[in-house]
Coordinates of C-alpha atoms in Angstrom, one line a residue:
M135 CA 50.4 28.7 -85.8
S136 CA 49.7 25.3 -84.3
K137 CA 49.5 25.0 -80.5
I138 CA 52.2 23.0 -78.7
K139 CA 50.3 20.1 -77.0
T140 CA 51.8 20.1 -73.5
L141 CA 51.2 17.6 -70.7
V142 CA 52.1 18.9 -67.3
Y143 CA 52.5 16.4 -64.5
F144 CA 51.6 17.2 -60.8
D145 CA 51.7 15.0 -57.7
N146 CA 49.2 17.2 -55.9
D147 CA 47.1 20.2 -56.7
K148 CA 48.9 22.4 -54.1
G149 CA 52.2 22.7 -52.4
R150 CA 55.9 23.2 -53.4
D151 CA 55.9 21.7 -56.9
V152 CA 52.7 23.5 -58.0
E153 CA 54.2 26.8 -56.9
I154 CA 57.4 26.0 -58.9
L155 CA 55.5 25.2 -62.0
M156 CA 52.6 27.7 -62.0
P157 CA 54.5 30.9 -63.1
V158 CA 56.4 28.9 -65.8
L159 CA 53.1 27.6 -67.2
Y160 CA 51.8 31.1 -67.3
Y161 CA 54.8 32.2 -69.3
G162 CA 54.4 29.2 -71.7
E163 CA 50.7 29.9 -72.2
K164 CA 51.1 33.7 -72.6
Y165 CA 54.2 33.8 -74.9
L166 CA 55.0 30.3 -76.3
N167 CA 51.6 29.1 -77.6
L168 CA 51.4 26.1 -75.2
E169 CA 48.2 24.2 -74.9
I170 CA 48.3 22.8 -71.4
E171 CA 46.7 19.6 -70.2
K172 CA 47.3 18.6 -66.6
A173 CA 48.1 15.0 -65.6
F174 CA 48.5 13.2 -62.3
I175 CA 51.9 11.7 -61.5
F176 CA 50.5 8.2 -61.2
D177 CA 48.9 8.2 -64.7
I178 CA 52.0 7.8 -66.9
D179 CA 49.9 6.2 -69.6
K180 CA 48.4 9.6 -70.4
I181 CA 51.4 10.2 -72.5
R182 CA 50.2 7.4 -74.8
R183 CA 46.6 8.6 -74.8
H184 CA 47.3 12.3 -75.2
K185 CA 50.4 12.1 -77.4
P186 CA 51.8 15.5 -76.4
D187 CA 54.5 17.5 -78.1
L188 CA 56.0 18.4 -74.8
V189 CA 56.0 17.1 -71.2
I190 CA 56.7 19.4 -68.3
L191 CA 57.7 18.3 -64.8
A192 CA 58.7 20.0 -61.6
N193 CA 61.6 17.6 -61.4
T194 CA 62.8 14.3 -62.7
I195 CA 64.4 12.8 -59.6
G196 CA 61.9 13.4 -56.8
S197 CA 60.1 10.1 -57.0
R198 CA 60.2 6.9 -59.2
N199 CA 57.1 8.2 -61.1
H200 CA 58.9 11.5 -62.0
H201 CA 61.8 9.5 -63.4
L202 CA 59.6 7.1 -65.3
I203 CA 57.6 9.9 -66.9
A204 CA 60.7 11.6 -68.2
K205 CA 62.1 8.4 -69.5
Y206 CA 58.9 7.2 -71.2
A207 CA 58.4 10.6 -72.9
H208 CA 62.0 10.7 -74.1
Q209 CA 61.9 7.1 -75.4
N210 CA 58.9 8.1 -77.6
G211 CA 60.5 11.2 -79.0
I212 CA 58.7 13.7 -76.8
K213 CA 60.6 16.7 -75.5
V214 CA 60.9 17.0 -71.7
F215 CA 61.3 20.3 -69.9
A216 CA 61.9 19.9 -66.2
L217 CA 62.8 22.2 -63.3
I218 CA 64.2 21.2 -60.0
S219 CA 62.3 21.0 -56.7
E220 CA 65.2 20.8 -54.2
G221 CA 67.7 23.2 -55.8
N222 CA 69.5 24.1 -52.6
F223 CA 71.7 21.1 -52.5
R224 CA 75.1 20.7 -50.8
T225 CA 78.1 20.8 -53.0
D226 CA 80.4 18.9 -50.7
G227 CA 79.7 15.5 -52.3
T228 CA 77.1 14.3 -49.8
F229 CA 74.0 15.1 -51.9
N230 CA 72.6 12.4 -54.1
Y231 CA 71.8 14.5 -57.2
W232 CA 70.4 11.5 -59.0
G233 CA 67.6 10.8 -56.5
Y234 CA 65.2 8.3 -58.0
N235 CA 66.9 8.4 -61.4
T236 CA 68.3 4.9 -61.3
D237 CA 69.5 5.1 -64.9
R238 CA 71.8 8.0 -64.0
K239 CA 70.9 9.7 -67.3
F240 CA 69.1 13.0 -67.8
Y241 CA 66.2 12.8 -70.2
Q242 CA 65.2 16.5 -70.1
E243 CA 66.4 19.1 -72.5
Y244 CA 68.0 21.3 -69.8
I245 CA 69.3 20.7 -66.3
C246 CA 67.9 23.8 -64.6
H247 CA 69.8 25.1 -61.6
W248 CA 68.7 27.5 -58.9
S249 CA 72.1 29.1 -58.7
E250 CA 75.5 29.4 -60.3
R251 CA 76.9 27.7 -57.2
T252 CA 75.1 24.4 -57.9
R253 CA 75.6 24.6 -61.7
K254 CA 79.4 24.9 -61.3
F255 CA 79.4 21.9 -58.9
L256 CA 77.4 19.6 -61.2
V257 CA 79.4 20.6 -64.2
R258 CA 82.5 19.4 -62.4
E259 CA 80.7 16.2 -61.4
L260 CA 79.1 15.5 -64.8
P261 CA 81.1 17.4 -67.4
E262 CA 79.4 15.4 -70.2
Y263 CA 76.2 17.3 -69.5
A264 CA 77.8 20.8 -69.2
D265 CA 76.2 22.2 -72.3
R266 CA 72.7 21.4 -70.9
M267 CA 73.2 22.9 -67.5
V268 CA 71.7 26.3 -67.1
V269 CA 70.8 28.7 -64.3
T270 CA 67.1 29.8 -64.1
G271 CA 66.9 30.8 -60.4
A272 CA 64.3 29.2 -58.2
T273 CA 60.9 29.9 -59.8
G274 CA 58.9 28.9 -56.7
F275 CA 60.3 31.9 -54.9
D276 CA 59.1 34.4 -57.4
R277 CA 55.7 34.5 -55.7
Y278 CA 57.1 36.6 -52.9
K279 CA 57.6 39.4 -55.3
I280 CA 54.4 38.9 -57.3
Y281 CA 51.4 37.6 -55.4
D282 CA 49.2 39.0 -52.6
F283 CA 48.9 36.9 -49.5
E284 CA 46.3 36.3 -46.9
T285 CA 46.2 38.6 -43.8
K286 CA 46.5 37.5 -40.3
E287 CA 42.9 38.8 -39.5
S288 CA 41.4 36.8 -42.4
F289 CA 43.3 33.6 -41.5
L290 CA 42.3 33.7 -37.8
K291 CA 38.7 34.3 -38.8
R292 CA 38.7 31.3 -41.1
Y293 CA 39.8 29.1 -38.2
G294 CA 37.6 30.7 -35.5
L295 CA 40.7 32.0 -33.7
E296 CA 40.0 35.7 -33.7
G297 CA 40.8 35.9 -30.0
F298 CA 44.6 35.8 -30.8
R299 CA 46.6 38.8 -31.8
K300 CA 50.1 37.2 -31.6
V301 CA 51.1 34.4 -33.9
I302 CA 54.3 32.4 -34.0
G303 CA 54.9 29.9 -36.8
Y304 CA 57.0 26.7 -36.7
A305 CA 58.1 24.8 -39.8
G306 CA 58.5 21.1 -38.9
W307 CA 61.6 19.1 -39.6
A308 CA 61.6 15.5 -41.0
F309 CA 61.7 13.9 -37.5
G310 CA 58.7 11.8 -38.7
K311 CA 61.0 9.8 -40.9
L312 CA 62.2 8.1 -37.7
H313 CA 58.8 6.5 -37.3
N314 CA 58.0 4.8 -40.7
P315 CA 59.9 2.2 -42.7
N316 CA 60.3 4.3 -45.8
G317 CA 61.8 7.2 -43.8
L318 CA 64.2 5.0 -42.0
E319 CA 65.3 3.4 -45.3
E320 CA 66.0 6.9 -46.7
L321 CA 68.1 7.8 -43.7
H322 CA 70.1 4.6 -44.0
E323 CA 70.6 5.2 -47.7
T324 CA 71.7 8.8 -47.1
Y325 CA 74.0 8.4 -44.1
K326 CA 75.3 4.9 -44.9
E327 CA 77.6 3.7 -42.0
H328 CA 76.8 6.8 -40.0
A329 CA 73.1 6.2 -40.0
P330 CA 72.8 4.5 -36.6
D331 CA 74.5 7.4 -34.8
F332 CA 72.5 10.0 -36.8
I333 CA 69.2 8.3 -36.0
R334 CA 70.0 8.2 -32.3
W335 CA 70.9 11.9 -32.5
M336 CA 67.6 12.6 -34.3
H337 CA 65.6 10.9 -31.6
R338 CA 67.2 13.0 -28.9
Q339 CA 66.7 16.2 -30.9
Q340 CA 63.0 15.4 -31.5
I341 CA 62.4 15.1 -27.8
E342 CA 64.3 18.3 -26.9
V343 CA 62.7 20.4 -29.7
E344 CA 59.3 19.3 -28.5
N345 CA 60.2 20.4 -25.0
L346 CA 61.3 23.8 -26.2
L347 CA 58.1 24.3 -28.1
R348 CA 56.0 23.0 -25.2
T349 CA 57.6 25.4 -22.7
A350 CA 57.0 28.3 -25.1
I351 CA 53.4 27.3 -25.7
E352 CA 52.7 26.9 -22.0
N353 CA 54.4 30.2 -21.1
N354 CA 52.6 32.2 -23.8
P355 CA 48.9 31.3 -23.6
D356 CA 47.9 34.5 -25.4
T357 CA 50.0 33.6 -28.4
L358 CA 48.8 31.2 -31.2
F359 CA 51.5 28.7 -32.2
I360 CA 51.0 27.4 -35.8
L361 CA 52.9 24.1 -36.1
K362 CA 53.3 22.9 -39.7
R363 CA 54.3 19.3 -40.5
H364 CA 57.2 18.9 -42.9
P365 CA 55.8 17.9 -46.4
N366 CA 58.3 15.1 -46.9
E367 CA 58.0 13.6 -43.4
K368 CA 56.3 10.5 -44.8
H369 CA 55.2 9.3 -48.2
P370 CA 51.7 10.1 -49.2
H371 CA 50.6 6.4 -49.3
L372 CA 51.3 6.0 -45.6
T373 CA 48.2 6.4 -43.5
Q374 CA 49.7 5.9 -40.0
P375 CA 49.2 8.6 -37.4
D376 CA 51.9 11.3 -37.3
N377 CA 54.8 11.0 -34.9
N378 CA 57.0 14.1 -34.8
E379 CA 58.1 17.0 -32.6
M380 CA 54.7 18.7 -32.8
V381 CA 51.9 16.2 -32.8
R382 CA 51.8 15.8 -28.9
L383 CA 51.4 19.5 -28.6
A384 CA 48.3 19.7 -30.9
D385 CA 45.8 19.6 -28.1
Y386 CA 46.9 22.9 -26.4
P387 CA 44.2 25.6 -26.8
N388 CA 46.8 28.0 -28.3
V389 CA 48.1 25.5 -30.9
L390 CA 47.0 25.0 -34.5
Y391 CA 48.7 21.8 -35.9
L392 CA 48.6 21.6 -39.7
T393 CA 49.6 18.9 -42.1
D394 CA 48.9 19.9 -45.7
E395 CA 45.9 22.1 -45.2
E396 CA 47.8 25.4 -45.9
D397 CA 50.7 26.5 -48.0
V398 CA 53.7 27.6 -46.1
H399 CA 53.5 31.1 -47.7
T400 CA 50.2 31.6 -46.1
L401 CA 51.6 30.7 -42.7
I402 CA 54.6 33.0 -43.0
S403 CA 52.2 35.8 -44.1
V404 CA 50.1 35.5 -41.0
S405 CA 52.9 34.9 -38.5
D406 CA 54.9 37.6 -36.5
I407 CA 57.9 35.3 -35.8
W408 CA 58.9 32.3 -37.9
T409 CA 60.7 29.4 -36.3
A410 CA 62.1 26.0 -37.3
F411 CA 64.6 23.4 -36.3
E412 CA 66.2 23.6 -39.7
S413 CA 64.4 24.8 -42.8
T414 CA 64.8 26.8 -46.0
T415 CA 61.4 28.4 -45.2
V416 CA 63.4 31.0 -43.2
L417 CA 64.6 32.2 -46.6
E418 CA 61.0 32.5 -47.8
A419 CA 60.3 34.6 -44.7
W420 CA 63.2 36.9 -45.5
L421 CA 61.8 37.5 -49.0
M422 CA 58.2 38.0 -47.9
K423 CA 58.8 39.9 -44.7
P424 CA 62.3 41.2 -44.4
D425 CA 61.7 42.5 -40.9
M426 CA 60.4 39.2 -39.6
P427 CA 62.6 37.5 -37.0
T428 CA 63.6 34.0 -37.9
I429 CA 64.7 31.6 -35.1
F430 CA 66.2 28.1 -35.2
L431 CA 65.4 26.0 -32.2
N432 CA 68.6 23.9 -31.9
P433 CA 69.2 22.1 -28.6
D434 CA 72.4 20.8 -30.3
P435 CA 73.4 23.5 -32.8
D436 CA 76.6 21.7 -33.9
F437 CA 75.6 19.5 -36.8
K438 CA 76.1 19.4 -40.6
R439 CA 73.6 21.7 -42.1
D440 CA 72.7 24.2 -44.8
I441 CA 74.0 27.7 -44.4
N442 CA 70.6 29.3 -43.6
Y443 CA 71.5 29.3 -39.9
K444 CA 74.0 32.1 -40.5
G445 CA 71.3 34.5 -41.4
T446 CA 69.0 33.6 -38.5
V447 CA 69.1 33.6 -34.7
V448 CA 69.8 30.2 -33.1
V449 CA 68.7 29.3 -29.6
S450 CA 69.3 26.2 -27.5
E451 CA 67.4 26.9 -24.3
A452 CA 63.8 27.7 -23.6
E453 CA 64.8 30.8 -21.6
D454 CA 66.6 32.3 -24.6
F455 CA 63.6 31.6 -26.9
Q456 CA 61.3 33.3 -24.4
N457 CA 63.6 36.3 -24.2
L458 CA 63.4 36.7 -28.0
I459 CA 59.6 36.4 -28.0
D460 CA 59.4 39.1 -25.3
E461 CA 61.8 41.4 -27.1
F462 CA 59.9 41.2 -30.3
Y463 CA 56.5 42.0 -28.8
R464 CA 58.0 44.7 -26.7
K465 CA 60.2 46.4 -29.3
G466 CA 58.7 45.2 -32.6
K467 CA 62.0 43.6 -33.7
V468 CA 64.8 41.2 -32.5
E469 CA 68.1 43.1 -32.4
A470 CA 70.2 40.0 -33.0
M471 CA 68.7 39.7 -36.6
Y472 CA 70.5 43.0 -37.5
T473 CA 74.1 42.2 -36.7
P474 CA 76.3 43.0 -39.8
E475 CA 77.2 39.3 -40.0
R476 CA 73.6 38.1 -40.2
V477 CA 72.5 40.9 -42.6
E478 CA 75.3 40.1 -45.0
A479 CA 74.7 36.3 -44.6
R480 CA 71.1 36.7 -45.6
H481 CA 72.0 38.6 -48.8
R482 CA 74.7 36.0 -49.6
I483 CA 72.4 33.0 -48.9
V484 CA 69.6 34.3 -51.1
R485 CA 72.1 34.7 -54.0
D486 CA 73.7 31.3 -53.4
V487 CA 70.5 29.4 -52.9
I488 CA 67.8 30.8 -55.3
G489 CA 70.0 32.8 -57.7
F490 CA 67.9 35.9 -58.0
A491 CA 65.3 37.5 -55.8
D492 CA 63.6 39.8 -58.4
G493 CA 60.6 37.8 -59.2
M494 CA 61.8 37.0 -62.7
N495 CA 63.1 33.4 -62.3
H496 CA 60.1 32.1 -64.1
I497 CA 61.0 34.3 -67.1
R498 CA 64.6 32.9 -67.0
A499 CA 63.1 29.4 -67.0
G500 CA 60.8 30.6 -69.8
Y501 CA 63.8 31.4 -71.9
Y502 CA 64.9 27.8 -71.8
L503 CA 61.4 26.5 -72.2
A504 CA 61.3 28.6 -75.4
E505 CA 64.5 27.0 -76.6
T506 CA 63.0 23.6 -76.0
V507 CA 59.8 24.6 -77.9
K508 CA 61.9 25.7 -80.9
K509 CA 63.0 22.0 -81.4
I510 CA 59.4 20.8 -81.6
R511 CA 57.3 20.3 -84.8
P512 CA 53.8 20.9 -83.6
G513 CA 51.0 18.9 -85.2
K514 CA 53.3 15.9 -86.0
T515 CA 51.5 12.6 -85.7
R516 CA 53.1 10.7 -82.8
K517 CA 53.2 7.0 -82.1
V518 CA 53.7 6.2 -78.4
K519 CA 54.4 2.6 -77.6
P520 CA 52.1 1.3 -74.8
R521 CA 53.6 -0.1 -71.6
L522 CA 51.5 -2.8 -69.9
L523 CA 52.2 -1.5 -66.4
Y524 CA 51.2 2.1 -67.3
V525 CA 48.0 0.9 -69.1
A526 CA 47.1 -1.3 -66.1
R527 CA 47.6 1.6 -63.7
W528 CA 45.3 3.8 -65.9
L529 CA 42.6 1.1 -66.1
G530 CA 42.9 0.5 -62.3
L531 CA 42.5 4.2 -61.6
S532 CA 39.6 4.6 -64.1
L533 CA 37.6 1.7 -62.8
G534 CA 38.6 2.0 -59.2
Q535 CA 37.3 5.5 -58.7
Y536 CA 33.8 4.1 -59.1
F537 CA 34.3 1.8 -56.1
Y538 CA 36.4 4.1 -54.0
Y539 CA 35.1 4.7 -50.5
K540 CA 37.8 6.1 -48.3
P541 CA 36.8 4.7 -44.9
L542 CA 36.6 1.2 -46.4
F543 CA 39.9 1.5 -48.3
L544 CA 41.7 2.7 -45.1
R545 CA 40.6 -0.6 -43.4
L546 CA 42.0 -2.8 -46.2
P547 CA 45.8 -3.3 -46.1
K548 CA 46.2 -3.7 -49.9
F549 CA 44.0 -0.7 -50.7
K550 CA 44.9 1.9 -48.1
K551 CA 48.2 2.6 -50.0
T552 CA 46.1 3.8 -52.9
V553 CA 44.1 6.3 -50.9
W554 CA 46.4 9.2 -51.8
I555 CA 46.0 8.4 -55.5
F556 CA 42.2 8.5 -55.5
D557 CA 42.1 11.5 -53.2
R558 CA 44.4 13.5 -55.5
H559 CA 44.1 12.3 -59.1
K560 CA 41.6 14.8 -60.4
L561 CA 43.7 17.8 -59.3
P562 CA 40.8 20.2 -58.8
G563 CA 42.9 22.8 -57.2
I564 CA 45.1 23.5 -60.2
E565 CA 42.4 25.5 -62.1
R566 CA 41.5 27.4 -58.9
L567 CA 45.1 28.4 -58.4
K568 CA 45.4 29.5 -62.0
K569 CA 42.4 31.8 -61.6
R570 CA 44.0 33.2 -58.5
Y571 CA 47.6 33.5 -59.6
Y572 CA 47.4 34.5 -63.2
P573 CA 46.0 38.0 -62.5
Y574 CA 48.9 38.7 -60.2
L575 CA 51.3 37.5 -62.9
D576 CA 49.4 39.7 -65.5
R577 CA 50.0 42.7 -63.1
F578 CA 53.7 41.9 -62.6
H579 CA 54.3 41.5 -66.3
A580 CA 52.5 44.7 -67.2
E581 CA 54.3 46.7 -64.5
H582 CA 57.7 45.5 -65.7
D583 CA 56.8 45.8 -69.4
I584 CA 57.8 42.1 -70.0
P585 CA 55.9 41.7 -73.3
E586 CA 58.1 44.3 -74.9
K587 CA 61.3 43.5 -73.1
I588 CA 61.4 39.8 -74.2
T589 CA 61.6 40.9 -77.8
R590 CA 65.1 42.5 -77.1
S591 CA 68.2 40.3 -77.0
S592 CA 70.0 42.9 -74.9
W593 CA 67.4 42.6 -72.2
W594 CA 67.7 38.9 -72.0
K595 CA 71.5 39.2 -71.5
S596 CA 71.0 41.7 -68.8
L597 CA 68.5 39.5 -67.0
W598 CA 71.2 37.1 -65.8
E599 CA 73.6 40.0 -64.9
S600 CA 71.2 42.2 -63.0
A601 CA 69.1 41.9 -59.8
R602 CA 71.5 39.6 -58.0
T603 CA 70.8 40.0 -54.3

């Protein structure tokens, strides 16, 4: 049986999209005869050079490159299978579900949803695509049921911070968008006529959240505060210094400020308490460590937001934050996390946001990946029309890497925007992650007898009916 030549596009070799794709690629390799070749998001011409049977993407709307890849593959008769990176979108009409897809056409075989909530909404909005809209669950969250994660002791040793025993994590918000042109443009595009008021509100909140964090850091010198920058705070080509609610706190001796050095699941794993201004990472904390307190630091808690706040504790004052910290280290828990309302909210939020919390969302996605593969004739000779822009990009990348010297490129205005491309394009971390993650997936599939179960149609039917949280 011929292999299915598969080109998988990544914009980085770590982070959210990699976590979304990795378990699905495992399924494809193990059960669907996929022969996977990785590709960097900038190198769209690799579709012409590689002539794959199938292109896989984490999403088709998250950047212009994502959209162009899906379109180029589709135009040349190549099947596209795509997931969704930001699947917890609002269903009140305020979310731009097209993103960078300026054509307002879907080029992938299936529109994969995290939950039935979002599927129903988009079916109402775009009924012409109803038969292609499916629920897979959020594949990136499967790792909390499958993988082993780093211990606090190992992490602190790596950073030479063994003197700390208490660790509080903070997931940054996108305040950094206020301080770069691209971010401001996104805010104006999203909030339209309300953007000026919202931007002023964001400026005030940034200052007040920074003050809340500063007070806690100064009042708890024996506690390490890990502050993690939001991944979408600024575009990767921007090389300007960070400006957000955390960066001015980085020099405290009990602060570790991180940009993209660590995955968020590692930081949740090593933290005792998980905090944020507003973040879906609290949901990840609930999945990994159900007894971990999650706290939102909201000087102004009255704003339009996702429902995650209903399952977590919200504080507006530094004194209230300190009381929760003291309570946890004195009693081992925060009582406010266990009110009936918050407990029920967490169960409901997990269901409405990620669909299923059983670790099998990558298998549900695998079902639709298999349906896509059924439409492919492997071994077929393909002709892919060259696009001058994409060929020029490839040639520029191929030749430019021999002259790339980061300190010099950072000093040249026309070249510094390409630093992220040359830094990432070889994607060395993908193979390392495969070697690390695939044994965990092997273990999970063996423990749940997946190779046998996927041969039974009755089991597939039950997979969407069971394990809802």
